[in-house]
Coordinates of C-alpha atoms in Angstrom, one line a residue:
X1 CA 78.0 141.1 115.5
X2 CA 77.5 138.4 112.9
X3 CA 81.4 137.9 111.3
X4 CA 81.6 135.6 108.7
X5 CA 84.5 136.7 106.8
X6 CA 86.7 138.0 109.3
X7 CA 87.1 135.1 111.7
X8 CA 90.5 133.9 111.4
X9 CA 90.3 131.1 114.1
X10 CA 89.5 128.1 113.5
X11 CA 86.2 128.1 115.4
X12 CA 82.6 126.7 115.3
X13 CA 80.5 129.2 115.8
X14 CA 76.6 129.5 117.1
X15 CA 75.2 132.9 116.3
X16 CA 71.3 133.7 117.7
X17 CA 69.3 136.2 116.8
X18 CA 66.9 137.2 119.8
X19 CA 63.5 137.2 118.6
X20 CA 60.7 136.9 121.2
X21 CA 58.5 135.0 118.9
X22 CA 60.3 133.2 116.3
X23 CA 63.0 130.0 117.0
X24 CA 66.4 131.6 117.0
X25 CA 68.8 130.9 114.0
X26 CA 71.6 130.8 114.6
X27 CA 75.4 130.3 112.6
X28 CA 77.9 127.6 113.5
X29 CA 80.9 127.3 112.1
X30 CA 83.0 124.6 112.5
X31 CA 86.9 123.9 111.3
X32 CA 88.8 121.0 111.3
X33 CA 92.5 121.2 111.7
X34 CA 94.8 118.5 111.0
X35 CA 94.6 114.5 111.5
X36 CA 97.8 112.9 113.0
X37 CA 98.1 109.2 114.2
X38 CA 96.4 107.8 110.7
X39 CA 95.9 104.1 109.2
X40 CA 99.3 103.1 107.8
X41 CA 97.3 103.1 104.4
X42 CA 97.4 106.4 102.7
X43 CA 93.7 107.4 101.7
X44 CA 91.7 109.9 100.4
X45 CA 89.8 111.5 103.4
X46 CA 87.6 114.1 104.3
X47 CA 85.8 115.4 107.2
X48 CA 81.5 115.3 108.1
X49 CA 79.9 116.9 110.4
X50 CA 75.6 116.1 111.4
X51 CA 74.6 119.4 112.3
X52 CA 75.3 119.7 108.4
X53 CA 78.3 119.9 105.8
X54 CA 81.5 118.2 105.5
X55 CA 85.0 119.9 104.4
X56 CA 86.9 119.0 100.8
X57 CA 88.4 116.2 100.4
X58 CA 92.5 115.6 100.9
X59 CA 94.4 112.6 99.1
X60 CA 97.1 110.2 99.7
X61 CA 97.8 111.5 103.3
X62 CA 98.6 109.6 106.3
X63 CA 98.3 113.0 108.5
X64 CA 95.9 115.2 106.2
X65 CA 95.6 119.2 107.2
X66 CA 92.4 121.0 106.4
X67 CA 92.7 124.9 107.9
X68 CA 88.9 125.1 106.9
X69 CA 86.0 126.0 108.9
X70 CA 82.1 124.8 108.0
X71 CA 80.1 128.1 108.0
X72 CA 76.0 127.2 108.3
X73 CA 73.4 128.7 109.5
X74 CA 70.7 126.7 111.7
X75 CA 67.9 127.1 114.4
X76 CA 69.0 127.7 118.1
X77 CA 68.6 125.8 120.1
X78 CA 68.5 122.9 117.8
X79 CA 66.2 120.0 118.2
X80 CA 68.8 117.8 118.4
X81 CA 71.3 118.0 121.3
X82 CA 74.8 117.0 119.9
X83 CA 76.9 117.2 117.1
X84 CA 78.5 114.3 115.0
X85 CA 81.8 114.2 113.5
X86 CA 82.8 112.0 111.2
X87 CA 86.0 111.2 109.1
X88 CA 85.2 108.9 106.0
X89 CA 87.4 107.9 103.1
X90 CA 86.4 109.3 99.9
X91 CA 86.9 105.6 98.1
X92 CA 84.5 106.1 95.2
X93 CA 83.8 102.2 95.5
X94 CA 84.3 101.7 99.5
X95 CA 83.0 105.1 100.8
X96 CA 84.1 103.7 104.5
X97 CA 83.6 105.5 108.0
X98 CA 87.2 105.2 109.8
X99 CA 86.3 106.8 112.8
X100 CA 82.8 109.1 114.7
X101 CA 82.6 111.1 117.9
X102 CA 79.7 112.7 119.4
X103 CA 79.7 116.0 121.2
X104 CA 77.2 117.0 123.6
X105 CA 75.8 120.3 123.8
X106 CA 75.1 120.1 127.5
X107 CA 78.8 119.3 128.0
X108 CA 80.2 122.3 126.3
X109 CA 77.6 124.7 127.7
X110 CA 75.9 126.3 130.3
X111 CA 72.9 127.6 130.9
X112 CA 73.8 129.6 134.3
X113 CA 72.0 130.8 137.2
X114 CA 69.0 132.7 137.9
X115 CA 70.6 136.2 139.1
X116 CA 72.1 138.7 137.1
X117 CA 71.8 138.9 133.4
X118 CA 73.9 136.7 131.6
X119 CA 77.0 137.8 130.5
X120 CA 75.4 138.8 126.7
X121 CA 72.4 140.2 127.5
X122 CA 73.3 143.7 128.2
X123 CA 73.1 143.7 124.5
X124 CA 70.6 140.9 123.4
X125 CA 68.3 141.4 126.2
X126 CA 66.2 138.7 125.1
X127 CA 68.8 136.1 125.4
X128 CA 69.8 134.8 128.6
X129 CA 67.3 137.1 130.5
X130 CA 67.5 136.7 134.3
X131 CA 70.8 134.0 134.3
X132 CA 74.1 134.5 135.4
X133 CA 77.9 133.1 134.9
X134 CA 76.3 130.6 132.2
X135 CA 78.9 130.2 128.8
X136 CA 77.5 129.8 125.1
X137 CA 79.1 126.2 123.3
X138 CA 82.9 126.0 123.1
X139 CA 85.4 123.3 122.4
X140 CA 89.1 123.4 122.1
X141 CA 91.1 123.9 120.2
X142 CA 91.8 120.3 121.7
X143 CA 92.7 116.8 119.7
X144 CA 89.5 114.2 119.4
X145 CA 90.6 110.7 120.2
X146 CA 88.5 108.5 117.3
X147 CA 87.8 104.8 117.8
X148 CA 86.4 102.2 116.1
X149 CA 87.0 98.8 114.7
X150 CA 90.3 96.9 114.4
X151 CA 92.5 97.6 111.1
X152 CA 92.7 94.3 109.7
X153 CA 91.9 95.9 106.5
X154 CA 90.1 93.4 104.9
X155 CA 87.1 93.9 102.5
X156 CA 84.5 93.1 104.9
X157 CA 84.8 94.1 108.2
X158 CA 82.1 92.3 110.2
X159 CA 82.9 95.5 113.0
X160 CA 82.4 98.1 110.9
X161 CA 79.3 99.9 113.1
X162 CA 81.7 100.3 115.9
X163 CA 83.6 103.0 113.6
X164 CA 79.9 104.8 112.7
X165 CA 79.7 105.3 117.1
X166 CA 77.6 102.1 117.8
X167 CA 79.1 100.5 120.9
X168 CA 82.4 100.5 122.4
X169 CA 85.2 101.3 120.0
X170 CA 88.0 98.1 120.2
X171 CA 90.7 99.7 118.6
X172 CA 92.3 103.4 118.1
X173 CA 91.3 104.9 114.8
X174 CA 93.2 108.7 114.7
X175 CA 93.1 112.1 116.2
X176 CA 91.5 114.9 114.8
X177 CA 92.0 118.7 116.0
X178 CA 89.0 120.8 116.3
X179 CA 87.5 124.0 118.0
X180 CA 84.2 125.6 118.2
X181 CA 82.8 128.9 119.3
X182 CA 79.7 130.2 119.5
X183 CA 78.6 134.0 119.0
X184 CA 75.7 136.3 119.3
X185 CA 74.4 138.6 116.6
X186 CA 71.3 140.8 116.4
X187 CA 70.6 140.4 112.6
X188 CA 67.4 139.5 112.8
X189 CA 67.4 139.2 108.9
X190 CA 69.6 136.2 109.5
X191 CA 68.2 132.8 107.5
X192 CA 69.5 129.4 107.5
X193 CA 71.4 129.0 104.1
X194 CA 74.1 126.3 102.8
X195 CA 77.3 125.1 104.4
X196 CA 80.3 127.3 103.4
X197 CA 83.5 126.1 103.8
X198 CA 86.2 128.8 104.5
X199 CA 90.5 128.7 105.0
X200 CA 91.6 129.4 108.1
X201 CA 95.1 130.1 109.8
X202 CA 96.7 127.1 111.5
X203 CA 96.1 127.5 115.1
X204 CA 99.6 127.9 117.0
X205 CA 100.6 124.7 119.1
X206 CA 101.0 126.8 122.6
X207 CA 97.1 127.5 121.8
X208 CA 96.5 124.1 122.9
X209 CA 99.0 122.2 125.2
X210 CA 102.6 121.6 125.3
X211 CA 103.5 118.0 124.4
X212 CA 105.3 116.3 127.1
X213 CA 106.3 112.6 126.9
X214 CA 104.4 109.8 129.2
X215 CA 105.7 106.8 130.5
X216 CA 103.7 103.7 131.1
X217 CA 104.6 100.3 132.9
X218 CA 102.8 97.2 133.8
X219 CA 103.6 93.8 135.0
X220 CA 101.8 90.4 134.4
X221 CA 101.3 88.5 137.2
X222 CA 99.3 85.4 135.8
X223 CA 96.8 84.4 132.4
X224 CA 94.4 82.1 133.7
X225 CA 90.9 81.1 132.4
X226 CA 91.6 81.1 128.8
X227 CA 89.2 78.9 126.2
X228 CA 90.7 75.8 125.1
X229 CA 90.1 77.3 121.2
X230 CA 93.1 79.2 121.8
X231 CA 94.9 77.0 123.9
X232 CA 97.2 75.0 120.7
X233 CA 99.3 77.8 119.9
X234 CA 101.3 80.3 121.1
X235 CA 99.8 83.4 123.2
X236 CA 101.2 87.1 123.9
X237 CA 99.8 90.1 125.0
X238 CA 100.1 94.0 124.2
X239 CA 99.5 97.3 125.8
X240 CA 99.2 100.4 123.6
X241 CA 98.3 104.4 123.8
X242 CA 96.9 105.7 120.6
X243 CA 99.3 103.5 118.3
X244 CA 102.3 103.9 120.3
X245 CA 103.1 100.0 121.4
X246 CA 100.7 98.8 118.4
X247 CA 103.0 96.4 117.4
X248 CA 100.5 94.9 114.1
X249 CA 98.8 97.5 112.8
X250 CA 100.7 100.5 113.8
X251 CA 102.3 102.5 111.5
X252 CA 104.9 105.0 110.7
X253 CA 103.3 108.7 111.5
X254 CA 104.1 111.4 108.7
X255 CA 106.1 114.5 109.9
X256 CA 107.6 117.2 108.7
X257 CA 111.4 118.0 108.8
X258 CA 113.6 120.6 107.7
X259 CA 116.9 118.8 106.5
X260 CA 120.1 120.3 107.4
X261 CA 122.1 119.4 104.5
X262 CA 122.2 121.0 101.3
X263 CA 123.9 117.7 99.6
X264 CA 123.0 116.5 95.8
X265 CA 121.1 113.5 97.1
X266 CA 118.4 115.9 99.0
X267 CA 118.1 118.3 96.6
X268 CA 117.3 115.6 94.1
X269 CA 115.0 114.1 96.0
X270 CA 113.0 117.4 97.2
X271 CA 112.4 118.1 93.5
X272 CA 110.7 114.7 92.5
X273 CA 108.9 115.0 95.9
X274 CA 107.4 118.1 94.5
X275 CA 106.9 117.1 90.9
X276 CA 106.3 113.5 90.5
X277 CA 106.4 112.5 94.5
X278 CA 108.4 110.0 96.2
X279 CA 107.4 106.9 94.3
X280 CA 109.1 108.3 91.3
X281 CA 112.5 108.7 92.9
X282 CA 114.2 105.6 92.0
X283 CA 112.9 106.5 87.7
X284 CA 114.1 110.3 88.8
X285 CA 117.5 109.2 88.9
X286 CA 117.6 106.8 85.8
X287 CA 116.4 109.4 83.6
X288 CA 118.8 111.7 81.8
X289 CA 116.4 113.8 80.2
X290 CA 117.2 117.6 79.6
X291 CA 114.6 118.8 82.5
X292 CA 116.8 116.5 84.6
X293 CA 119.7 119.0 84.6
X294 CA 117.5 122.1 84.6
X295 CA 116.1 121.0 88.4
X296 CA 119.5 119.8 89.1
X297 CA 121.6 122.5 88.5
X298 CA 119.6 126.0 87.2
X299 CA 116.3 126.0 89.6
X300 CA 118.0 126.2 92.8
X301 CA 119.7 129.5 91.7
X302 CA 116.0 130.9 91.3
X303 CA 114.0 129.1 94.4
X304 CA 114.8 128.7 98.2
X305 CA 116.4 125.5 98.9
X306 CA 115.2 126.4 102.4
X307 CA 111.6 126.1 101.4
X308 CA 112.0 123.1 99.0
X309 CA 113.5 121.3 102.1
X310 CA 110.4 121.3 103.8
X311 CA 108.8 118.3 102.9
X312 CA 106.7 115.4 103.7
X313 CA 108.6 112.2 104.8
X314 CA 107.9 109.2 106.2
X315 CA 110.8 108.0 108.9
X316 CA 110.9 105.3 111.4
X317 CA 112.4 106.3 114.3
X318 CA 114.2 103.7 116.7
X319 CA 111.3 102.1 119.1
X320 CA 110.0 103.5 122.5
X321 CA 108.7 100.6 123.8
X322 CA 108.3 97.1 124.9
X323 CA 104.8 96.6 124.4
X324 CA 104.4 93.1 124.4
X325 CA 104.8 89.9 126.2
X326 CA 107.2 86.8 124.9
X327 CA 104.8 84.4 122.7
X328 CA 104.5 81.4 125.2
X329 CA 102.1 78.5 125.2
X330 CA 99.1 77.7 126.7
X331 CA 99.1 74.9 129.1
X332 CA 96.2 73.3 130.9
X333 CA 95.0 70.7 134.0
X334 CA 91.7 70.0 133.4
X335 CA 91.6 70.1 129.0
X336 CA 88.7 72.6 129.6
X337 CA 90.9 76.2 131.0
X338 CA 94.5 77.1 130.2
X339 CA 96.9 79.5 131.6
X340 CA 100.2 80.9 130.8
X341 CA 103.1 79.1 133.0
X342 CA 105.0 82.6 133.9
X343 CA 105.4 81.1 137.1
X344 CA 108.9 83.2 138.9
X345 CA 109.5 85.0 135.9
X346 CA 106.4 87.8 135.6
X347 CA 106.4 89.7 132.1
X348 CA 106.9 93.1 132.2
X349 CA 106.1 95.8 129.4
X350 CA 106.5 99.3 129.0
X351 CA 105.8 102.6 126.7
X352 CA 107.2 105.8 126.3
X353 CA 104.8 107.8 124.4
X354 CA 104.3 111.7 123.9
X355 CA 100.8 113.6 124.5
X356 CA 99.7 117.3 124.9
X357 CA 99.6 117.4 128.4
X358 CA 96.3 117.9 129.5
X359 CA 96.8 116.4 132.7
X360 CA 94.4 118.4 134.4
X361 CA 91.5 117.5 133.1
X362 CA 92.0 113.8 134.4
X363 CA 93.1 115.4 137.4
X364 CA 90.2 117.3 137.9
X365 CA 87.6 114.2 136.8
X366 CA 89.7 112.0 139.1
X367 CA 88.9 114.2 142.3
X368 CA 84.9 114.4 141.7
X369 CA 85.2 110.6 140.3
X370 CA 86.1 109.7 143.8
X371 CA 83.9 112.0 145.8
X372 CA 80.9 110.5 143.7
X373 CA 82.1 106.6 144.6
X374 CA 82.6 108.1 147.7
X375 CA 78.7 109.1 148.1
X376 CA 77.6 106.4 146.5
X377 CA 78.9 103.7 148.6
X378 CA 77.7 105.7 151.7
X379 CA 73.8 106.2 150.4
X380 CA 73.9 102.6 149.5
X381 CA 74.6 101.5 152.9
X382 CA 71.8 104.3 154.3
X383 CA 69.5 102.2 152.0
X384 CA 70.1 99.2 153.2
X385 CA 69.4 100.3 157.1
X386 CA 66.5 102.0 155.4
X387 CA 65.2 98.5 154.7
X388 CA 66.0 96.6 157.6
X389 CA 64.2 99.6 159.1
X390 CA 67.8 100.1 161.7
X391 CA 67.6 103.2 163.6
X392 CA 71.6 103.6 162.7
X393 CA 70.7 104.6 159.3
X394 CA 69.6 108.4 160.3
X395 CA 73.5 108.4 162.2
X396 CA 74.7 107.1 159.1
X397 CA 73.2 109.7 156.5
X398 CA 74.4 112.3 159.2
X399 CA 77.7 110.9 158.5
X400 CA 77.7 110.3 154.6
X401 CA 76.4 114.0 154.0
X402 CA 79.4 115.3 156.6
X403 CA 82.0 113.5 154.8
X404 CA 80.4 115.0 151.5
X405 CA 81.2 118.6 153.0
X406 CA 84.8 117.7 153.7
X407 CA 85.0 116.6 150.2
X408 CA 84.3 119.2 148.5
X409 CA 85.8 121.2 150.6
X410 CA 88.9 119.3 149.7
X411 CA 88.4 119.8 146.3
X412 CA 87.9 123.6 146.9
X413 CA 90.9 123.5 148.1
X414 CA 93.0 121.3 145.4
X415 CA 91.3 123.4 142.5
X416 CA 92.1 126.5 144.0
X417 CA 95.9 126.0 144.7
X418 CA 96.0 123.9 140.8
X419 CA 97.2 120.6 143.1
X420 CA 99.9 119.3 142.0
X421 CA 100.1 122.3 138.8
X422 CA 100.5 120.3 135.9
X423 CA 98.9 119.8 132.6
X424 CA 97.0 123.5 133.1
X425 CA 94.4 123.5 130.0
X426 CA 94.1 126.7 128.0
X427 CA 91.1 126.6 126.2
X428 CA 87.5 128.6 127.3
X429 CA 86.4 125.4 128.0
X430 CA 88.8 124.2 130.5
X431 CA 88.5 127.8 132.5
X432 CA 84.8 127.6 132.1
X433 CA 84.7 124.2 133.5
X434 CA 86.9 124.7 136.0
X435 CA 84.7 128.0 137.2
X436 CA 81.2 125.6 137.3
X437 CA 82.5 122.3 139.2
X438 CA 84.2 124.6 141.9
X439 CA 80.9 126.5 141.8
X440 CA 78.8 123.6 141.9
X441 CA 80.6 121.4 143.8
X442 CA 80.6 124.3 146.4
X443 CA 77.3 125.0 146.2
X444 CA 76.6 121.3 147.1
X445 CA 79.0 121.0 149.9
X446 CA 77.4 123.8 151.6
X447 CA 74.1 121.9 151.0
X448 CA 75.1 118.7 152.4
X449 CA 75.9 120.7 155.3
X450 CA 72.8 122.4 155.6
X451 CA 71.1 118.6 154.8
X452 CA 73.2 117.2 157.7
X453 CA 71.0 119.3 160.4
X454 CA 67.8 118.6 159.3
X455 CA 67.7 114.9 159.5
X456 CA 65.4 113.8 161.4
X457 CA 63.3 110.3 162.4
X458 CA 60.1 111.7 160.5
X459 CA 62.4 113.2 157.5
X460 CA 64.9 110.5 156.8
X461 CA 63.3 109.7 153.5
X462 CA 63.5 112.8 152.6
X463 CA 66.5 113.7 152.9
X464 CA 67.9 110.4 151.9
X465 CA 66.1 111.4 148.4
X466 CA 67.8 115.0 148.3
X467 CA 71.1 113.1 149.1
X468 CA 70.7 111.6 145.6
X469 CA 70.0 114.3 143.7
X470 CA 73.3 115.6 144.7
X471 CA 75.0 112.3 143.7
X472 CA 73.2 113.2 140.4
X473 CA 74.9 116.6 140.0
X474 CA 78.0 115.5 141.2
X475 CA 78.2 112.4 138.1
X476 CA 77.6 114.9 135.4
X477 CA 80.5 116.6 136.4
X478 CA 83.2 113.7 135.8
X479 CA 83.8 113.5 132.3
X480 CA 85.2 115.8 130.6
X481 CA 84.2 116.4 127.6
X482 CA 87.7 117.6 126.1
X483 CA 89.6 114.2 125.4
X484 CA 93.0 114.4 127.2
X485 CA 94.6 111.7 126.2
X486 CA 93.9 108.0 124.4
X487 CA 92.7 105.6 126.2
X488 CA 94.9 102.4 126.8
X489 CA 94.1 98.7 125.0
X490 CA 95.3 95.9 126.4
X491 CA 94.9 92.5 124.2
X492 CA 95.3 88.9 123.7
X493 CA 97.2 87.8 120.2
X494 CA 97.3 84.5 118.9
X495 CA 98.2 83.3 115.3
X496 CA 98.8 87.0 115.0
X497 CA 95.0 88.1 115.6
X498 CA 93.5 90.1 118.1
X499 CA 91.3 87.6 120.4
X500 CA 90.6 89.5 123.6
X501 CA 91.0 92.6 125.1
X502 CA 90.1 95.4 127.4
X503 CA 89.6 99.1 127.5
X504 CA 90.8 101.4 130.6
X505 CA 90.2 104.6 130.4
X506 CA 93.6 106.7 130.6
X507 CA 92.7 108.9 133.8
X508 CA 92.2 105.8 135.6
X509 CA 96.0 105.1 135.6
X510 CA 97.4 108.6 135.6
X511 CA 99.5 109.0 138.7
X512 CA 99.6 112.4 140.8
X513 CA 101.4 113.0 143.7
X514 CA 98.1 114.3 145.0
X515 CA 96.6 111.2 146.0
X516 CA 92.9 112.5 145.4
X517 CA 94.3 113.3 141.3
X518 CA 95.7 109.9 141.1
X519 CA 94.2 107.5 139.1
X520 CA 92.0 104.4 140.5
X521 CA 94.0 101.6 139.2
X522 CA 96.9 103.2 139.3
X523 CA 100.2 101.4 140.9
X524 CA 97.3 98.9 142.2
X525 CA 97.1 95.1 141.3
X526 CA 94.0 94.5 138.7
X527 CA 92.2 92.1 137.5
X528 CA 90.8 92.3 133.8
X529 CA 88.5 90.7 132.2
X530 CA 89.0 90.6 128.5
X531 CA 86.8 90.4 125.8
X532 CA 85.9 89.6 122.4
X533 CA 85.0 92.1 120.2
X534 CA 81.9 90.9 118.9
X535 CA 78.6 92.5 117.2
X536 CA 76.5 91.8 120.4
X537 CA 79.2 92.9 123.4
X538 CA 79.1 96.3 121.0
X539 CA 74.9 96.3 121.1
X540 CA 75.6 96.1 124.7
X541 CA 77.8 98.6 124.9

């Protein structure tokens, strides 16, 4: 049934009406949850989402929570295959984007198998008709890692399309919690009408992940190659997560903490909080107006100190991390390329950081990641025989497609028994996931089996082309589209800019102690090519 009013989680929802001869409309609400890891600056913010609609505005928050959903109703499918969300600041002068993310409809859905009817159409026969162990769009509820420009916070900022989604974000922006959900109705009276935005509870924590704290470490082994532009001042470098060991534009994160003591000094405090905010504190306590003693003294006897006491602060808490190298300067041979002299003493840096741990998404992307590079680099070498004409490249397809069955049969196996059992996701997505590469990944094992005994002289091509097409199949698989956690920046600072730097994706250094769930670079020796966040390495992006 169509249930607008009822829905207390915090959901977008898609609602079709089956109708053999018309598009199908369909509802989708979406709610946006609460915004942690901000700007330092405290803004006026809201939330917009392109399907349609955007969520009320919240001021002078660095961690600003909604509890709303966007309720709309809309054609489905849509023409347009993804949805955009965007978080802008409501400056009635600078009406900025701070951060965009895209979510594709393909990646949070599935269409199923010919078979059985689909799980729905027992009751909407017209939907789904003749598929099987498909799943309508769901998301979360999961956090959405935002990126964009870096916060230099000056009136023009020459990167500002890398905060609308054009090219590769250089800096981390904020986190935004979010789910979706999709339903299916019969009302066939059903019409697309405006965006109505509805409260909604908070979604419990356990709903989504249990934070667990993550430690990084890395060690620099040399700084070569750098332009003689930045070679008359002092260099360093800095790793970060999200803004943990963002050591120039981080900022202090807002929380929420019940004090303990019941002294004169919080209780003071608490009340200009609440009436005049904490600005006013220090003119609070010069005053000795008649209202002064009234808060002081008579309204505790009527109101919960308890609840007063929960209140908004801002606190710095003592640092977890060492995320950056000792300034040191450039020195050169040739006048045209410098390098840092580290020589026997090798930098090291670290940070201590805590995450929901969704470890098992990266897990599970790492695992198909590898069988993919693993299939990749094995029909590559097939092609080259291919052209040199070689006889040994039918023996060597034979051998690619056998190690693609032991693969997957590995990851079977790894999936099934959870691997090394951490970071288990919760959400319909994750489950739903999990259920289509195992089926998939099965399905495409047994395949490559099957493939391995028909290759023959006179159908090498062939089956060299069907090869690829599993290669295909298995690449759409690796990301997830859940975010599990930031990804980490490492940069160049000079003169107390940001020159350089380079974006690795967090799954790639995730360490298992299942060596298939391990991350690529992890405990490895890299080398990384930094860069300069310009307008044209974004276009390329």
């Amino acid at each position: 049934m169509l249930r607008n009013n009822n829905s207390r989680m915090p959901i977008i929802r898609i609602v079709n009406q089956p109708n053999p001869h018309k598009p199908l409309p369909s509802l989708i609400q979406l709610s946006y949850l609460s915004l942690g890891q901000r700007s330092p600056e405290k803004i006026t913010s809201h939330f917009e989402i392109i399907f349609q609609g955007k969520t009320s505005v919240k001021k002078h928050s660095y961690a600003p929570v909604w509890n709303e959903q966007l309720v709309f109703t809309e054609m489905f499918p849509p023409l347009c295959q993804r949805i955009k969300i965007q978080l802008r600041d409501n400056d009635p002068v600078n009406n900025t984007v701070i951060g965009t993310h895209f979510i594709d409809l393909k990646t949070i859905s599935n269409d199923g198998e010919k078979g059985e009817p689909h799980q729905s159409a027992l009751s909407f026969p017209m939907v789904g008709l003749g598929y099987t162990r498909g799943f309508l769009p769901t998301f979360g509820p999961t956090f959405i890692h935002l990126y964009g420009s870096t916060r230099d916070y000056s009136l023009i900022d020459e990167h500002s399309n890398l905060n609308t989604g054009l090219g590769e974000g250089v800096s981390y922006r904020a986190r935004l919690l979010v789910a979706i959900r999709t339903e299916i109705t019969d009302n066939i009276d059903l019409a697309p009408s405006e965006v109505e935005v509805e409260p909604t509870f908070p979604i419990n924590e356990t709903a989504y992940g249990k934070n667990e704290e993550f430690f990084m470490f890395t060690t620099v082994l040399d700084v070569t190659m750098i332009d003689k532009k930045l070679g008359d001042k002092p260099i360093y470098l800095e790793i970060s997560i999200g803004n943990a060991g963002n050591t120039i534009d981080g900022h202090n994160q807002t929380t929420r903490e019940l004090s303990d003591s019941d002294s004169d000094d919080n209780i003071e405090y608490t009340y200009c909080c609440i009436f005049f905010g904490p600005a006013k504190y220090k003119w609070w306590r010069l005053q000795k107006h008649y209202w002064y003693h009234l808060f002081r003294y008579i309204f505790p006897l009527i109101t919960p100190i308890n609840v007063l006491h929960l209140i908004e602060v801002v606190t710095t808490t003592e640092a977890t991390w060492q995320s950056t190298t000792p300034p040191v300067k450039p020195m050169t041979n040739d006048r045209l390329y410098y390098y840092l002299p580290y020589w026997d003493n090798k930098p090291c840096m670290h940070v201590r950081s805590i995450w929901p741990d969704y470890r098992r998404r990266m897990y599970n992307s790492n695992i198909i990641a590898k069988i993919v590079d693993k299939l990749e680099e094995g029909l590559s070498e097939v092609h080259n025989l291919m052209d040199l004409e070689d006889p040994g490249g039918e023996r060597k397809l034979r051998v690619v497609l056998d190690e693609v069955h032991t693969s997957c049969a590995r990851y079977s196996s790894i999936a099934k028994g959870n691997g090394s059992s951490a970071g288990m996701g919760k959400t319909k997505l994750d489950k739903e996931r999990m259920k289509l590469c195992l089926r998939e990944i099965e399905q495409i094992g047994n395949m490559a089996r099957n493939l391995k005994a028909l290759v023959t002289k006179h159908s090498f091509k062939e089956r060299y082309k069907t090869a690829q097409t599993y290669l295909q199949k298995l690449r759409f698989l690796i990301e997830d589209p859940q975010h599990a956690m930031p990804d980490v920046f490492m940069w160049v600072i000079s003169n107390g800019k940001r020159v350089a730097y380079q974006r690795i994706l967090a799954r790639d250094l995730i360490y298992s102690i299942v060596d298939e769930e391990c991350g690529r670079d992890c405990a490895k020796v890299q080398t990384l090519f930094l860069k300069v966040p310009t307008a044209k390495v974004a276009l390329e992006s």
